[in-house]
Short mmCIF file of C-alpha atoms in Angstrom, two decimals:
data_model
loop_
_atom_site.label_atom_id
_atom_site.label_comp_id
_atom_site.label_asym_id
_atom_site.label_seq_id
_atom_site.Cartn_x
_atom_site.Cartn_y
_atom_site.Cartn_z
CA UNK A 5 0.00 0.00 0.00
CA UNK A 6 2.99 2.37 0.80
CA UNK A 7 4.68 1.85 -2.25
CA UNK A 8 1.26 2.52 -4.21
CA UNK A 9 0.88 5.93 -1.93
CA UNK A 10 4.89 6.68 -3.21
CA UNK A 11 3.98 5.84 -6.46
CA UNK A 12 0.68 8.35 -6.64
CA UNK A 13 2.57 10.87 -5.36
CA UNK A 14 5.53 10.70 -7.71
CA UNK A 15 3.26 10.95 -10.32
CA UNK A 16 1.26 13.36 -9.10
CA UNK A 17 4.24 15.33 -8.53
CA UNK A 18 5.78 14.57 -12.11
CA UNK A 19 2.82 15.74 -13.48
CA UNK A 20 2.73 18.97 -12.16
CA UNK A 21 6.15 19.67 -12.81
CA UNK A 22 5.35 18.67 -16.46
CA UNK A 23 2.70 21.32 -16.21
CA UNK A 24 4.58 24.19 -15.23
CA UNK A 25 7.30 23.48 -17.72
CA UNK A 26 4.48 23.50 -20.09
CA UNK A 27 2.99 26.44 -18.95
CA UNK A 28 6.54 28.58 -18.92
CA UNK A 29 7.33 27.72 -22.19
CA UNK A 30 4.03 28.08 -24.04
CA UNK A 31 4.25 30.65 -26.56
CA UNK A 32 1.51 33.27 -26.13
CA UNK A 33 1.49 36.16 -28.90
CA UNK A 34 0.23 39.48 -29.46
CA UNK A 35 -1.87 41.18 -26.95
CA UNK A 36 -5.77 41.38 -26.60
CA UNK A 37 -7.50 44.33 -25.67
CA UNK A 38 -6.56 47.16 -27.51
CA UNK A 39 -9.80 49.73 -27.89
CA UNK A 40 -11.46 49.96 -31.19
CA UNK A 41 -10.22 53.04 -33.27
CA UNK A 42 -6.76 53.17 -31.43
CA UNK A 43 -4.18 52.50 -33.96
CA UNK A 44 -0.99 53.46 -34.84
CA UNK A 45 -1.70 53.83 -38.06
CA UNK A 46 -2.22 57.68 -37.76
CA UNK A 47 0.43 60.32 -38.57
CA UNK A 48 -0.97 62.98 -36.22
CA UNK A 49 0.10 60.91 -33.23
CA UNK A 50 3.50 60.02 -34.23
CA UNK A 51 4.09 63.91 -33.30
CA UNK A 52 3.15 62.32 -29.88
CA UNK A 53 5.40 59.89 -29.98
CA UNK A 54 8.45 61.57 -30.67
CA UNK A 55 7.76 63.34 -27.26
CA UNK A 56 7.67 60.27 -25.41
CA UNK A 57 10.58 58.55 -27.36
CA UNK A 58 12.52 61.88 -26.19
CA UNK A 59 11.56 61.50 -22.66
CA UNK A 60 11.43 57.36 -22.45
CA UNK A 61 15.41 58.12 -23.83
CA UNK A 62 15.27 55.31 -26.38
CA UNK A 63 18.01 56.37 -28.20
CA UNK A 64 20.14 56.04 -24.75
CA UNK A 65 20.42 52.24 -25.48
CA UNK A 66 18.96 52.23 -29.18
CA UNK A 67 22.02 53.83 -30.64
CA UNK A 68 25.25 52.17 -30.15
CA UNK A 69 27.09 55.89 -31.44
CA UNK A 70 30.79 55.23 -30.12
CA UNK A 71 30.79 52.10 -32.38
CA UNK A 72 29.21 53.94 -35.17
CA UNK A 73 25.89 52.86 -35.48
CA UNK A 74 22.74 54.02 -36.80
CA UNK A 75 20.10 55.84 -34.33
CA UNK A 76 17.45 53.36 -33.30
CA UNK A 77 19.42 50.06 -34.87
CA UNK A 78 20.19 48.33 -31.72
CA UNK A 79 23.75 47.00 -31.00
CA UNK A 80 24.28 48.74 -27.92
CA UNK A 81 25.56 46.13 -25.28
CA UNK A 82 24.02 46.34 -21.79
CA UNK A 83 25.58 44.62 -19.11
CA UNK A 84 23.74 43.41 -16.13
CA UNK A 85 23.97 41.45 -13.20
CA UNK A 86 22.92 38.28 -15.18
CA UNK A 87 24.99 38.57 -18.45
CA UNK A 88 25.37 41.04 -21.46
CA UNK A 89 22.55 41.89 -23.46
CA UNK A 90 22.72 43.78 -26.37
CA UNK A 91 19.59 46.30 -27.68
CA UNK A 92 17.74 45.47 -30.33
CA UNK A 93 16.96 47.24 -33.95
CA UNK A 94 13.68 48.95 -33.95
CA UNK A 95 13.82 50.82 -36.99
CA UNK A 96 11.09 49.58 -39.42
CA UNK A 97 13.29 47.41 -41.27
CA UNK A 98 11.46 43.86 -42.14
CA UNK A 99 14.18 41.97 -41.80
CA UNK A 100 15.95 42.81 -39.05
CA UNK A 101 14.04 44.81 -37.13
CA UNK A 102 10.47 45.49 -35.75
CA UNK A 103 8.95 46.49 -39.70
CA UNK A 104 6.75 43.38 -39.37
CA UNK A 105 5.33 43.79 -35.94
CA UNK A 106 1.64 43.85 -35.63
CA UNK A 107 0.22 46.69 -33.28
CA UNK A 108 -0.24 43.61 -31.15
CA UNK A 109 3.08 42.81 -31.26
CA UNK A 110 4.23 45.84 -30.26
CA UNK A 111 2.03 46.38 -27.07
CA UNK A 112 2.48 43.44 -25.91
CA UNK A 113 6.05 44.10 -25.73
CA UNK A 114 5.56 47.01 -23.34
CA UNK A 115 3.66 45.47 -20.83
CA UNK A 116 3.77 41.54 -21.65
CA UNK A 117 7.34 41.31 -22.27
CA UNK A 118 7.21 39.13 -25.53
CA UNK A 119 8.42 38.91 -28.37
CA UNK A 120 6.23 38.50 -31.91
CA UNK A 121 6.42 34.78 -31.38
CA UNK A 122 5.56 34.60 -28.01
CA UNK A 123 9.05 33.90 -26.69
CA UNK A 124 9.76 36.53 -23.61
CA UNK A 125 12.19 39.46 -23.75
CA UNK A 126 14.32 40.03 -21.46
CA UNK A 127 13.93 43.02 -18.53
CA UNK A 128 17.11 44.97 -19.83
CA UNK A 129 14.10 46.33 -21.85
CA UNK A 130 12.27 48.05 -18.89
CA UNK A 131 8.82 47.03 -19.76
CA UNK A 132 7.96 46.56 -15.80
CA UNK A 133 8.09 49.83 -15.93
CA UNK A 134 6.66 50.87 -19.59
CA UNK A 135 3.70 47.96 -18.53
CA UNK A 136 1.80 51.15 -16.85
CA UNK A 137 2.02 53.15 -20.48
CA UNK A 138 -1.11 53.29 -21.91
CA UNK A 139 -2.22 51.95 -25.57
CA UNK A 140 -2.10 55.02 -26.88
CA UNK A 141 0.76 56.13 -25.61
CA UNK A 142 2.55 52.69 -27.11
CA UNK A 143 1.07 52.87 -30.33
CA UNK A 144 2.01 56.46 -30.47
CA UNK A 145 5.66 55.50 -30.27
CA UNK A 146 5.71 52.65 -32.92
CA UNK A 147 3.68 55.05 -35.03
CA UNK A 148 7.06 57.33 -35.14
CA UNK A 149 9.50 54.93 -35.43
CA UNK A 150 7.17 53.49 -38.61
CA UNK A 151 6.55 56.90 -39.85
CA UNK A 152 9.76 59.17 -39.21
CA UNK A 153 12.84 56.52 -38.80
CA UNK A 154 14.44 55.19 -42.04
CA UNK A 155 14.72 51.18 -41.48
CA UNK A 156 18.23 49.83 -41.34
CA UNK A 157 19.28 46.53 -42.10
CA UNK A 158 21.61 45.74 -38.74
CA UNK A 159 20.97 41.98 -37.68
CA UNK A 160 20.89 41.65 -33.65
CA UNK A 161 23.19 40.43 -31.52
CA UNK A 162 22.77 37.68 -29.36
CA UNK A 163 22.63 37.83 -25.61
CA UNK A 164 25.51 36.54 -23.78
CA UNK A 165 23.74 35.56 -20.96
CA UNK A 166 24.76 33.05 -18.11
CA UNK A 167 22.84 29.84 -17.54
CA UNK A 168 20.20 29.40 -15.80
CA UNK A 169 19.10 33.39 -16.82
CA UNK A 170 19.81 32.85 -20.59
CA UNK A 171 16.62 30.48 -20.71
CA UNK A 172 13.85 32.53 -21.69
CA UNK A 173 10.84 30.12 -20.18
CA UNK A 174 12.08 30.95 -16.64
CA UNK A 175 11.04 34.45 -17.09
CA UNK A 176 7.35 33.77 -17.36
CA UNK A 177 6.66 32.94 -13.82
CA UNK A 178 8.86 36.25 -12.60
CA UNK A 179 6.81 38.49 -14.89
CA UNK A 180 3.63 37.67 -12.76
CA UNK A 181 5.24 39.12 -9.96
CA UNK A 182 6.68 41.68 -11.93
CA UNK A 183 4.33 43.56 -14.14
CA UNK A 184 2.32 45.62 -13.29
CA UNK A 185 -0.39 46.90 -16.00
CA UNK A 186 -2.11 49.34 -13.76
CA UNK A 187 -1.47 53.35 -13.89
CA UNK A 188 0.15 55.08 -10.76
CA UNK A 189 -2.25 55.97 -8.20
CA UNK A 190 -3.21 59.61 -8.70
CA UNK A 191 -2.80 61.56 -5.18
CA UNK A 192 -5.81 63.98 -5.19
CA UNK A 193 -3.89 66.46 -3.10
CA UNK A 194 -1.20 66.31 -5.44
CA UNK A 195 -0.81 68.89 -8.20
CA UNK A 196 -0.67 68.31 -11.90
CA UNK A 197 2.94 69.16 -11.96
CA UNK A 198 3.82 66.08 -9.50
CA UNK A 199 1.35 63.49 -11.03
CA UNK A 200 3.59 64.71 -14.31
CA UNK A 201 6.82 64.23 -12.78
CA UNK A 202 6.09 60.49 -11.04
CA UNK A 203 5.36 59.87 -14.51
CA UNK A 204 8.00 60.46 -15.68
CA UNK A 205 10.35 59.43 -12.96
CA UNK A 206 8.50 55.95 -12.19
CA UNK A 207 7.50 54.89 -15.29
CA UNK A 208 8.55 57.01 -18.72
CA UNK A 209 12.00 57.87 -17.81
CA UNK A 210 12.88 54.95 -15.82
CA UNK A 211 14.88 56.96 -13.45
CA UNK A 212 13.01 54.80 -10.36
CA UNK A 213 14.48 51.95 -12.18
CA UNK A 214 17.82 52.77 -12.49
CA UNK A 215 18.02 54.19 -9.01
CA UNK A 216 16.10 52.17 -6.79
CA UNK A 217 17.88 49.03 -5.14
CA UNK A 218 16.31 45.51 -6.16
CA UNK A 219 15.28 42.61 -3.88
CA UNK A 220 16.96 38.81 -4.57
CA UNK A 221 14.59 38.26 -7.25
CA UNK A 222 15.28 41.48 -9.06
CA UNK A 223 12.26 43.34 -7.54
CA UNK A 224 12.37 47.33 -6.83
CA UNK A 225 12.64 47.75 -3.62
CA UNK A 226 10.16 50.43 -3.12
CA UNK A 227 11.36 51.13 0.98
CA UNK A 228 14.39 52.53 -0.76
CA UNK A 229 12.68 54.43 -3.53
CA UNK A 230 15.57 56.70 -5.81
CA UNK A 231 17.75 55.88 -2.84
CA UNK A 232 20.43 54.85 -4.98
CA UNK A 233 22.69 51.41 -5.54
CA UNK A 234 25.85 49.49 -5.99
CA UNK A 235 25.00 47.27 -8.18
CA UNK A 236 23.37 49.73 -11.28
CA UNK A 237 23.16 49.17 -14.98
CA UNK A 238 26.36 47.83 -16.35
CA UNK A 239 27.80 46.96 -13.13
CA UNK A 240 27.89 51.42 -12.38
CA UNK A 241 27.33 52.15 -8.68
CA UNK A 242 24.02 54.01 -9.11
CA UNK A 243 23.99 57.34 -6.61
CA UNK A 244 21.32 58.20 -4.15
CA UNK A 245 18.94 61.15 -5.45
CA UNK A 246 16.80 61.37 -2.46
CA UNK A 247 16.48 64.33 -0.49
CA UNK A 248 19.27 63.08 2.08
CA UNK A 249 21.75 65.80 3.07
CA UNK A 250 24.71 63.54 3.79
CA UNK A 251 24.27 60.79 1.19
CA UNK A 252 21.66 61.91 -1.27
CA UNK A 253 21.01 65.55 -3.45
CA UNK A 254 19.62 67.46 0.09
CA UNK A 255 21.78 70.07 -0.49
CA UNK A 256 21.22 70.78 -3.96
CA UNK A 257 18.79 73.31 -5.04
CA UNK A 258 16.14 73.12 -7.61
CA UNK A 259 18.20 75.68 -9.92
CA UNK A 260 21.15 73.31 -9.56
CA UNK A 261 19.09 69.96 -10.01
CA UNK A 262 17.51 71.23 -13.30
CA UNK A 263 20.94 72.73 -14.33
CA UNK A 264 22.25 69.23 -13.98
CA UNK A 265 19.43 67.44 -15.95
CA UNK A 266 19.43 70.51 -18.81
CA UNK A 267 23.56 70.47 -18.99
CA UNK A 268 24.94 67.98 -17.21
CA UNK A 269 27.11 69.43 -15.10
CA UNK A 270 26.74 69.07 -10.91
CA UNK A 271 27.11 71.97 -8.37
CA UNK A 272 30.82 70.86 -8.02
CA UNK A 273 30.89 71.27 -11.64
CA UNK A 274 31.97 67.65 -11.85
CA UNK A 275 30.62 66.24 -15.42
CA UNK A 276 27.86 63.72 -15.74
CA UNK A 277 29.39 60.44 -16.91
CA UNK A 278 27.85 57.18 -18.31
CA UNK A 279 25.33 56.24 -17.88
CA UNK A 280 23.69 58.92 -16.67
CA UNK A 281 25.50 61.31 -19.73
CA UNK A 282 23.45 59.03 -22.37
CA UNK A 283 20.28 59.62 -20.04
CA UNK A 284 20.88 63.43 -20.15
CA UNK A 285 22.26 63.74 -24.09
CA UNK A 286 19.34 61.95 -25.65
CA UNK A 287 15.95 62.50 -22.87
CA UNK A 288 16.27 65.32 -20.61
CA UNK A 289 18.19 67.98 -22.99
CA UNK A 290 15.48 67.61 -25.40
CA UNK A 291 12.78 67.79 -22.73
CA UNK A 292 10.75 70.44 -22.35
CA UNK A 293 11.50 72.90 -19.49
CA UNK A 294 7.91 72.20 -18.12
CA UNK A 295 8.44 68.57 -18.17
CA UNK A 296 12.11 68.65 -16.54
CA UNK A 297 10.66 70.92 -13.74
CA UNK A 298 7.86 68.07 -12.87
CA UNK A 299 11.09 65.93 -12.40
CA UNK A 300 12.77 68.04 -10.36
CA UNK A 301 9.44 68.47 -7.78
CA UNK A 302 8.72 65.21 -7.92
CA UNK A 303 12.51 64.24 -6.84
CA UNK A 304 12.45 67.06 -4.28
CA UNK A 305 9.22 65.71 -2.40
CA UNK A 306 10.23 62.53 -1.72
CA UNK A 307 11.42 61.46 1.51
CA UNK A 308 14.84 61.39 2.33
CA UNK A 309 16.77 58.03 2.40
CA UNK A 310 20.16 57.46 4.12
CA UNK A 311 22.05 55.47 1.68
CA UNK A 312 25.61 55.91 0.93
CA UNK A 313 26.43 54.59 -2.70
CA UNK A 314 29.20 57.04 -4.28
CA UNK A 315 30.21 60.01 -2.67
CA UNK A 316 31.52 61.50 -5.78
CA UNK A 317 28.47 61.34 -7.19
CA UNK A 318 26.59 63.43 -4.52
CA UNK A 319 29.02 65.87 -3.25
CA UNK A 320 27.05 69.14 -3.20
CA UNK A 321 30.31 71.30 -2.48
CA UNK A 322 31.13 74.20 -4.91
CA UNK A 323 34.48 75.54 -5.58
CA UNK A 324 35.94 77.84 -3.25
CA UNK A 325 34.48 81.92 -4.21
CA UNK A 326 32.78 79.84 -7.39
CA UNK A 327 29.56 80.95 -8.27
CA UNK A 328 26.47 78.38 -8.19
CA UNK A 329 25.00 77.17 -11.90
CA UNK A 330 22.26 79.09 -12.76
CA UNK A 331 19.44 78.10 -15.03
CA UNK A 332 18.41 78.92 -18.60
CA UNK A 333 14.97 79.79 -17.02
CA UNK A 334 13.46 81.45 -13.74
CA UNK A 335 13.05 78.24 -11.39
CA UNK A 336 9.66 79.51 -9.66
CA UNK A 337 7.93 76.27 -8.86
CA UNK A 338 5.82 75.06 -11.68
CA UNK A 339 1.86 75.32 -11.54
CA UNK A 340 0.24 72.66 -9.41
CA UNK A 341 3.74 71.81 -7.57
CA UNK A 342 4.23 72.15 -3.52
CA UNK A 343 4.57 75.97 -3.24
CA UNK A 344 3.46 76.73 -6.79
#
């Protein structure tokens, strides 16, 4: 009787097992839901997109420039914690990049995370963070990149990727913990001007992404929200941009935090450098001074973490008798911002 119980539950077991395997690698493509009417098919919202393509700062890993590649043809390698990726070619090019994806395809890239044939990307393309974009907004970026950029023919690379990370079927069960399809929470006593800049800092821009620590399973950890990290994109110690005098930007003004996002240049008139250079050459310079501003007061209001990641990176000391940056534009607070 034993051995019949052992037996049951072996197989019961086995079958399970068989189950999930089955269920992680089952190839599920396009996406379902998008409204009737909404397509990007339309010129007059590729103008959109270009804005959000600006501030999303595609180009930042789309464009692999020192090696001389073309803008938006992939190439670029990305190194992470798991392996080197490299980005992908998403000019409208049918054979090598994204000129045969479906407006299907394409959404359910941003907040599925899979490829045309169901396969799943990998998160060096942020879409746990793009997942909260909405249709529209998607479809207005592919209907740019079909309308405006010229298609190159620039095969991709493939990941170098260590093992057990490089096999794609794992991924399915992490994006359910993941992704997250549903828009920020709108904080009713929170002006226009903030609800623009979490936008942009959370989700858009990616800069929660980049500098929020992650738990063991590669989860932000939201405790330490912007609070900086060791262990940032490419292996790059990631600073602390919280309000926190001795480890974060506390001591920086708002004239000198915009400065720095418009220019690049910090209040010790140290130089941005990579990544964060990329971030500011191809999304915030183009941005629009209303836009950058949301950043800055959304930064400014959150709460200040004590994290120490690079003290270079946050020293808010200015040269001895050296004047501070000053802005291309007054620095009142924007409307609908704490104190505007």
């Amino acid at each position: 009787m034993f051995r019949w119980i052992l037996i049951g539950t072996g197989s019961g077991i086995l079958v399970l097992l068989v189950a999930f395997v089955a269920f992680l690698m089952w190839p599920v493509a396009g996406y379902s839901g998008i409204p009737e009417g909404v397509s990007s098919e339309r010129f007059d919202i590729a103008v959109r997109g270009a804005a959000l393509i600006s501030a999303g700062g595609c180009l930042s890993c789309h464009w692999d420039d020192e090696q001389g590649g073309k803008p938006f043809a992939g190439g670029k390698p990305i190194k992470t914690s798991y392996g080197t990726v490299y980005s992908s070619n998403i000019t409208p090019d049918k054979e090598t990049g994204i000129g045969n994806w479906t407006d299907e395809d394409f959404v359910a890239a941003f907040k599925h995370g899979r490829r045309p044939d169901g396969s799943n990307l990998y998160p060096a393309f942020p879409y746990t963070a793009y997942a909260r974009l909405s249709i529209e907004e998607i479809l207005a970026i592919k209907a740019y990149l079909f309308a405006v950029v010229k298609p190159v023919r620039a095969a991709n690379m493939a990941a170098e990727v260590d093992f057990p990370y490089g096999w794609r079927p794992m991924l399915t069960a992490w994006k359910f913990l993941a992704i997250d399809e549903t828009p920020l929470p709108a904080d009713p006593g929170k002006g226009p001007a903030y609800l623009r800049g979490q936008q942009l800092v959370e989700v858009l821009g990616r800069c929660a992404s980049c500098h929020t620590p992650t738990d063991w399973l590669g989860l932000p950890d939201r405790s330490m929200l912007l609070a900086g990290t060791a262990d940032g994109p490419g292996g790059v110690p990631v600073p602390n941009i919280t309000v926190d005098e001795n480890t974060g930007i506390g001591r920086w003004s708002m004239q000198e935090l915009f400065f720095y996002f418009r220019n690049g240049i910090k209040p010790n008139y140290e130089r941005a450098k990579e990544p964060m250079a990329s971030v500011i050459n191809h999304s915030l310079k183009p941005m629009s001074n209303a836009d950058l501003l949301a950043i800055v007061a959304y930064i400014k209001e959150q709460p200040a973490i004590s994290n120490k990641v690079t003290a270079s990176a946050v020293t808010p000391e200015r040269p001895e008798g050296a004047s501070p940056p000053s802005s291309v534009v007054p620095l009142s607070p924007p409307p609908g911002s704490p104190g505007g």
